[in-house]
Amino acid sequence: MTDCLFCRMVAGEIPVDAVHETERTLAFRDIAPQAPTHVLVVPKDHHATAGALVGADPALMAEVVAAAHAVAVAEGLASADGPEPGYRLVANTGPAAGQSVHHLHLHVLGGRDLGWPPG
């Protein structure tokens, strides 16, 4: 999709601060971080929402979540076998949830205490 911001990032048309990449996922630092660690993880294929991705390729959704965990481990937010100190995964879906780019992306947030409820 030529008009999708994240597709253009995946294609290398727009530079990113990449922190993790697999054959089917890309993770990069958010340009407006909301926590000391704020990384976006996207599938390289375009899928507008989590529901769309799960319907089309459930294995890819698992890869996106695995990439998010790998980012958390690399950023010191978790270990390979434990959740300490912790991190939050967020996937906004639709306008009421604040989705501004209609290409599924997980936010990996951490590095500070994250209150509940969010928003």
PDB file of C-alpha atoms in Angstrom:
ATOM      1  CA  MET A   1       0.000   0.000   0.000  1.00  0.00           C
ATOM      2  CA  THR A   2       1.680   3.198  -1.124  1.00  0.00           C
ATOM      3  CA  ASP A   3      -0.310   5.482   1.191  1.00  0.00           C
ATOM      4  CA  CYS A   4       0.314   3.509   4.401  1.00  0.00           C
ATOM      5  CA  LEU A   5       2.955   5.106   6.627  1.00  0.00           C
ATOM      6  CA  PHE A   6       4.127   1.796   8.110  1.00  0.00           C
ATOM      7  CA  CYS A   7       4.231   0.063   4.711  1.00  0.00           C
ATOM      8  CA  ARG A   8       6.493   2.874   3.519  1.00  0.00           C
ATOM      9  CA  MET A   9       8.690   2.393   6.590  1.00  0.00           C
ATOM     10  CA  VAL A  10       8.903  -1.360   5.974  1.00  0.00           C
ATOM     11  CA  ALA A  11       9.832  -0.654   2.340  1.00  0.00           C
ATOM     12  CA  GLY A  12      12.665   1.647   3.464  1.00  0.00           C
ATOM     13  CA  GLU A  13      11.088   4.755   1.934  1.00  0.00           C
ATOM     14  CA  ILE A  14      10.907   6.418   5.346  1.00  0.00           C
ATOM     15  CA  PRO A  15      13.829   5.897   7.742  1.00  0.00           C
ATOM     16  CA  VAL A  16      13.221   4.304  11.150  1.00  0.00           C
ATOM     17  CA  ASP A  17      15.283   3.665  14.263  1.00  0.00           C
ATOM     18  CA  ALA A  18      14.979  -0.114  13.965  1.00  0.00           C
ATOM     19  CA  VAL A  19      15.642  -2.196  17.076  1.00  0.00           C
ATOM     20  CA  HIS A  20      14.540  -5.657  15.902  1.00  0.00           C
ATOM     21  CA  GLU A  21      13.727  -7.274  12.581  1.00  0.00           C
ATOM     22  CA  THR A  22      12.699 -10.714  11.404  1.00  0.00           C
ATOM     23  CA  GLU A  23      11.674 -11.978   8.003  1.00  0.00           C
ATOM     24  CA  ARG A  24       8.067 -10.924   8.680  1.00  0.00           C
ATOM     25  CA  THR A  25       8.229  -8.236  11.400  1.00  0.00           C
ATOM     26  CA  LEU A  26       9.898  -4.886  12.022  1.00  0.00           C
ATOM     27  CA  ALA A  27      10.290  -3.081  15.356  1.00  0.00           C
ATOM     28  CA  PHE A  28      11.303   0.567  15.639  1.00  0.00           C
ATOM     29  CA  ARG A  29      11.320   3.363  18.204  1.00  0.00           C
ATOM     30  CA  ASP A  30       8.223   5.576  18.370  1.00  0.00           C
ATOM     31  CA  ILE A  31       8.902   9.173  17.313  1.00  0.00           C
ATOM     32  CA  ALA A  32       6.726  10.485  20.182  1.00  0.00           C
ATOM     33  CA  PRO A  33       7.546   8.121  23.065  1.00  0.00           C
ATOM     34  CA  GLN A  34       5.084   7.818  25.946  1.00  0.00           C
ATOM     35  CA  ALA A  35       7.531   5.913  28.190  1.00  0.00           C
ATOM     36  CA  PRO A  36      11.316   5.541  28.430  1.00  0.00           C
ATOM     37  CA  THR A  37      10.957   2.505  26.170  1.00  0.00           C
ATOM     38  CA  HIS A  38       8.343   2.906  23.432  1.00  0.00           C
ATOM     39  CA  VAL A  39       8.817   0.635  20.436  1.00  0.00           C
ATOM     40  CA  LEU A  40       6.322  -0.202  17.693  1.00  0.00           C
ATOM     41  CA  VAL A  41       6.223  -3.720  16.278  1.00  0.00           C
ATOM     42  CA  VAL A  42       4.559  -4.193  12.885  1.00  0.00           C
ATOM     43  CA  PRO A  43       4.014  -7.072  10.520  1.00  0.00           C
ATOM     44  CA  LYS A  44       5.763  -6.354   7.231  1.00  0.00           C
ATOM     45  CA  ASP A  45       2.581  -7.307   5.381  1.00  0.00           C
ATOM     46  CA  HIS A  46      -0.250  -4.793   5.587  1.00  0.00           C
ATOM     47  CA  HIS A  47      -3.126  -5.741   7.910  1.00  0.00           C
ATOM     48  CA  ALA A  48      -5.256  -2.885   9.242  1.00  0.00           C
ATOM     49  CA  THR A  49      -6.142  -4.365  12.655  1.00  0.00           C
ATOM     50  CA  ALA A  50      -5.420  -7.282  14.986  1.00  0.00           C
ATOM     51  CA  GLY A  51      -8.704  -8.891  13.930  1.00  0.00           C
ATOM     52  CA  ALA A  52      -7.815  -8.579  10.254  1.00  0.00           C
ATOM     53  CA  LEU A  53      -4.402 -10.149  10.835  1.00  0.00           C
ATOM     54  CA  VAL A  54      -5.742 -13.022  12.929  1.00  0.00           C
ATOM     55  CA  GLY A  55      -8.334 -13.734  10.242  1.00  0.00           C
ATOM     56  CA  ALA A  56      -5.741 -13.736   7.467  1.00  0.00           C
ATOM     57  CA  ASP A  57      -2.619 -15.189   9.114  1.00  0.00           C
ATOM     58  CA  PRO A  58      -2.814 -16.223  12.791  1.00  0.00           C
ATOM     59  CA  ALA A  59       0.796 -17.437  12.727  1.00  0.00           C
ATOM     60  CA  LEU A  60       1.958 -13.946  11.776  1.00  0.00           C
ATOM     61  CA  MET A  61       0.100 -12.493  14.778  1.00  0.00           C
ATOM     62  CA  ALA A  62       2.058 -14.914  16.963  1.00  0.00           C
ATOM     63  CA  GLU A  63       5.279 -13.724  15.294  1.00  0.00           C
ATOM     64  CA  VAL A  64       4.379 -10.081  16.016  1.00  0.00           C
ATOM     65  CA  VAL A  65       3.820 -10.900  19.709  1.00  0.00           C
ATOM     66  CA  ALA A  66       7.070 -12.914  19.812  1.00  0.00           C
ATOM     67  CA  ALA A  67       8.933  -9.971  18.257  1.00  0.00           C
ATOM     68  CA  ALA A  68       7.423  -7.654  20.886  1.00  0.00           C
ATOM     69  CA  HIS A  69       8.685  -9.952  23.650  1.00  0.00           C
ATOM     70  CA  ALA A  70      12.133 -10.088  22.015  1.00  0.00           C
ATOM     71  CA  VAL A  71      12.189  -6.268  22.057  1.00  0.00           C
ATOM     72  CA  ALA A  72      11.206  -6.261  25.739  1.00  0.00           C
ATOM     73  CA  VAL A  73      14.034  -8.672  26.554  1.00  0.00           C
ATOM     74  CA  ALA A  74      16.561  -6.660  24.522  1.00  0.00           C
ATOM     75  CA  GLU A  75      15.438  -3.426  26.226  1.00  0.00           C
ATOM     76  CA  GLY A  76      15.817  -4.941  29.726  1.00  0.00           C
ATOM     77  CA  LEU A  77      12.073  -4.989  30.439  1.00  0.00           C
ATOM     78  CA  ALA A  78      11.905  -8.781  30.808  1.00  0.00           C
ATOM     79  CA  SER A  79      14.145 -11.798  30.714  1.00  0.00           C
ATOM     80  CA  ALA A  80      13.828 -14.734  28.387  1.00  0.00           C
ATOM     81  CA  ASP A  81      12.203 -16.742  31.197  1.00  0.00           C
ATOM     82  CA  GLY A  82      10.529 -14.072  33.349  1.00  0.00           C
ATOM     83  CA  PRO A  83       8.477 -10.879  33.237  1.00  0.00           C
ATOM     84  CA  GLU A  84      10.594  -8.654  35.522  1.00  0.00           C
ATOM     85  CA  PRO A  85      10.525  -5.680  35.655  1.00  0.00           C
ATOM     86  CA  GLY A  86       7.633  -5.736  33.184  1.00  0.00           C
ATOM     87  CA  TYR A  87       6.224  -4.101  30.098  1.00  0.00           C
ATOM     88  CA  ARG A  88       2.904  -3.311  28.474  1.00  0.00           C
ATOM     89  CA  LEU A  89       1.691  -4.298  24.999  1.00  0.00           C
ATOM     90  CA  VAL A  90      -0.964  -2.064  23.436  1.00  0.00           C
ATOM     91  CA  ALA A  91      -2.827  -2.528  20.161  1.00  0.00           C
ATOM     92  CA  ASN A  92      -5.274   0.271  19.421  1.00  0.00           C
ATOM     93  CA  THR A  93      -8.083  -0.808  17.097  1.00  0.00           C
ATOM     94  CA  GLY A  94     -10.363   1.747  15.488  1.00  0.00           C
ATOM     95  CA  PRO A  95     -10.874   5.475  15.959  1.00  0.00           C
ATOM     96  CA  ALA A  96     -12.473   5.267  19.421  1.00  0.00           C
ATOM     97  CA  ALA A  97      -9.359   3.460  20.674  1.00  0.00           C
ATOM     98  CA  GLY A  98      -7.001   6.010  19.136  1.00  0.00           C
ATOM     99  CA  GLN A  99      -5.694   4.026  16.168  1.00  0.00           C
ATOM    100  CA  SER A 100      -4.083   6.672  13.959  1.00  0.00           C
ATOM    101  CA  VAL A 101      -2.202   4.433  11.510  1.00  0.00           C
ATOM    102  CA  HIS A 102      -4.377   1.705  10.042  1.00  0.00           C
ATOM    103  CA  HIS A 103      -1.647  -0.940   9.916  1.00  0.00           C
ATOM    104  CA  LEU A 104      -1.612  -3.246  12.927  1.00  0.00           C
ATOM    105  CA  HIS A 105       1.108  -2.303  15.358  1.00  0.00           C
ATOM    106  CA  LEU A 106       1.894  -3.272  18.923  1.00  0.00           C
ATOM    107  CA  HIS A 107       3.287  -0.637  21.251  1.00  0.00           C
ATOM    108  CA  VAL A 108       5.917  -2.046  23.635  1.00  0.00           C
ATOM    109  CA  LEU A 109       5.971   0.315  26.618  1.00  0.00           C
ATOM    110  CA  GLY A 110       8.144   0.150  29.713  1.00  0.00           C
ATOM    111  CA  GLY A 111      10.939   1.644  31.729  1.00  0.00           C
ATOM    112  CA  ARG A 112       8.607   3.294  34.271  1.00  0.00           C
ATOM    113  CA  ASP A 113       5.587   2.330  36.351  1.00  0.00           C
ATOM    114  CA  LEU A 114       2.536   2.202  34.072  1.00  0.00           C
ATOM    115  CA  GLY A 115      -0.670   3.035  35.901  1.00  0.00           C
ATOM    116  CA  TRP A 116      -3.982   1.245  35.557  1.00  0.00           C
ATOM    117  CA  PRO A 117      -6.456   1.905  34.161  1.00  0.00           C
ATOM    118  CA  PRO A 118      -4.719   3.404  31.114  1.00  0.00           C
ATOM    119  CA  GLY A 119      -6.045   6.489  29.334  1.00  0.00           C
TER     120      GLY A 119
END
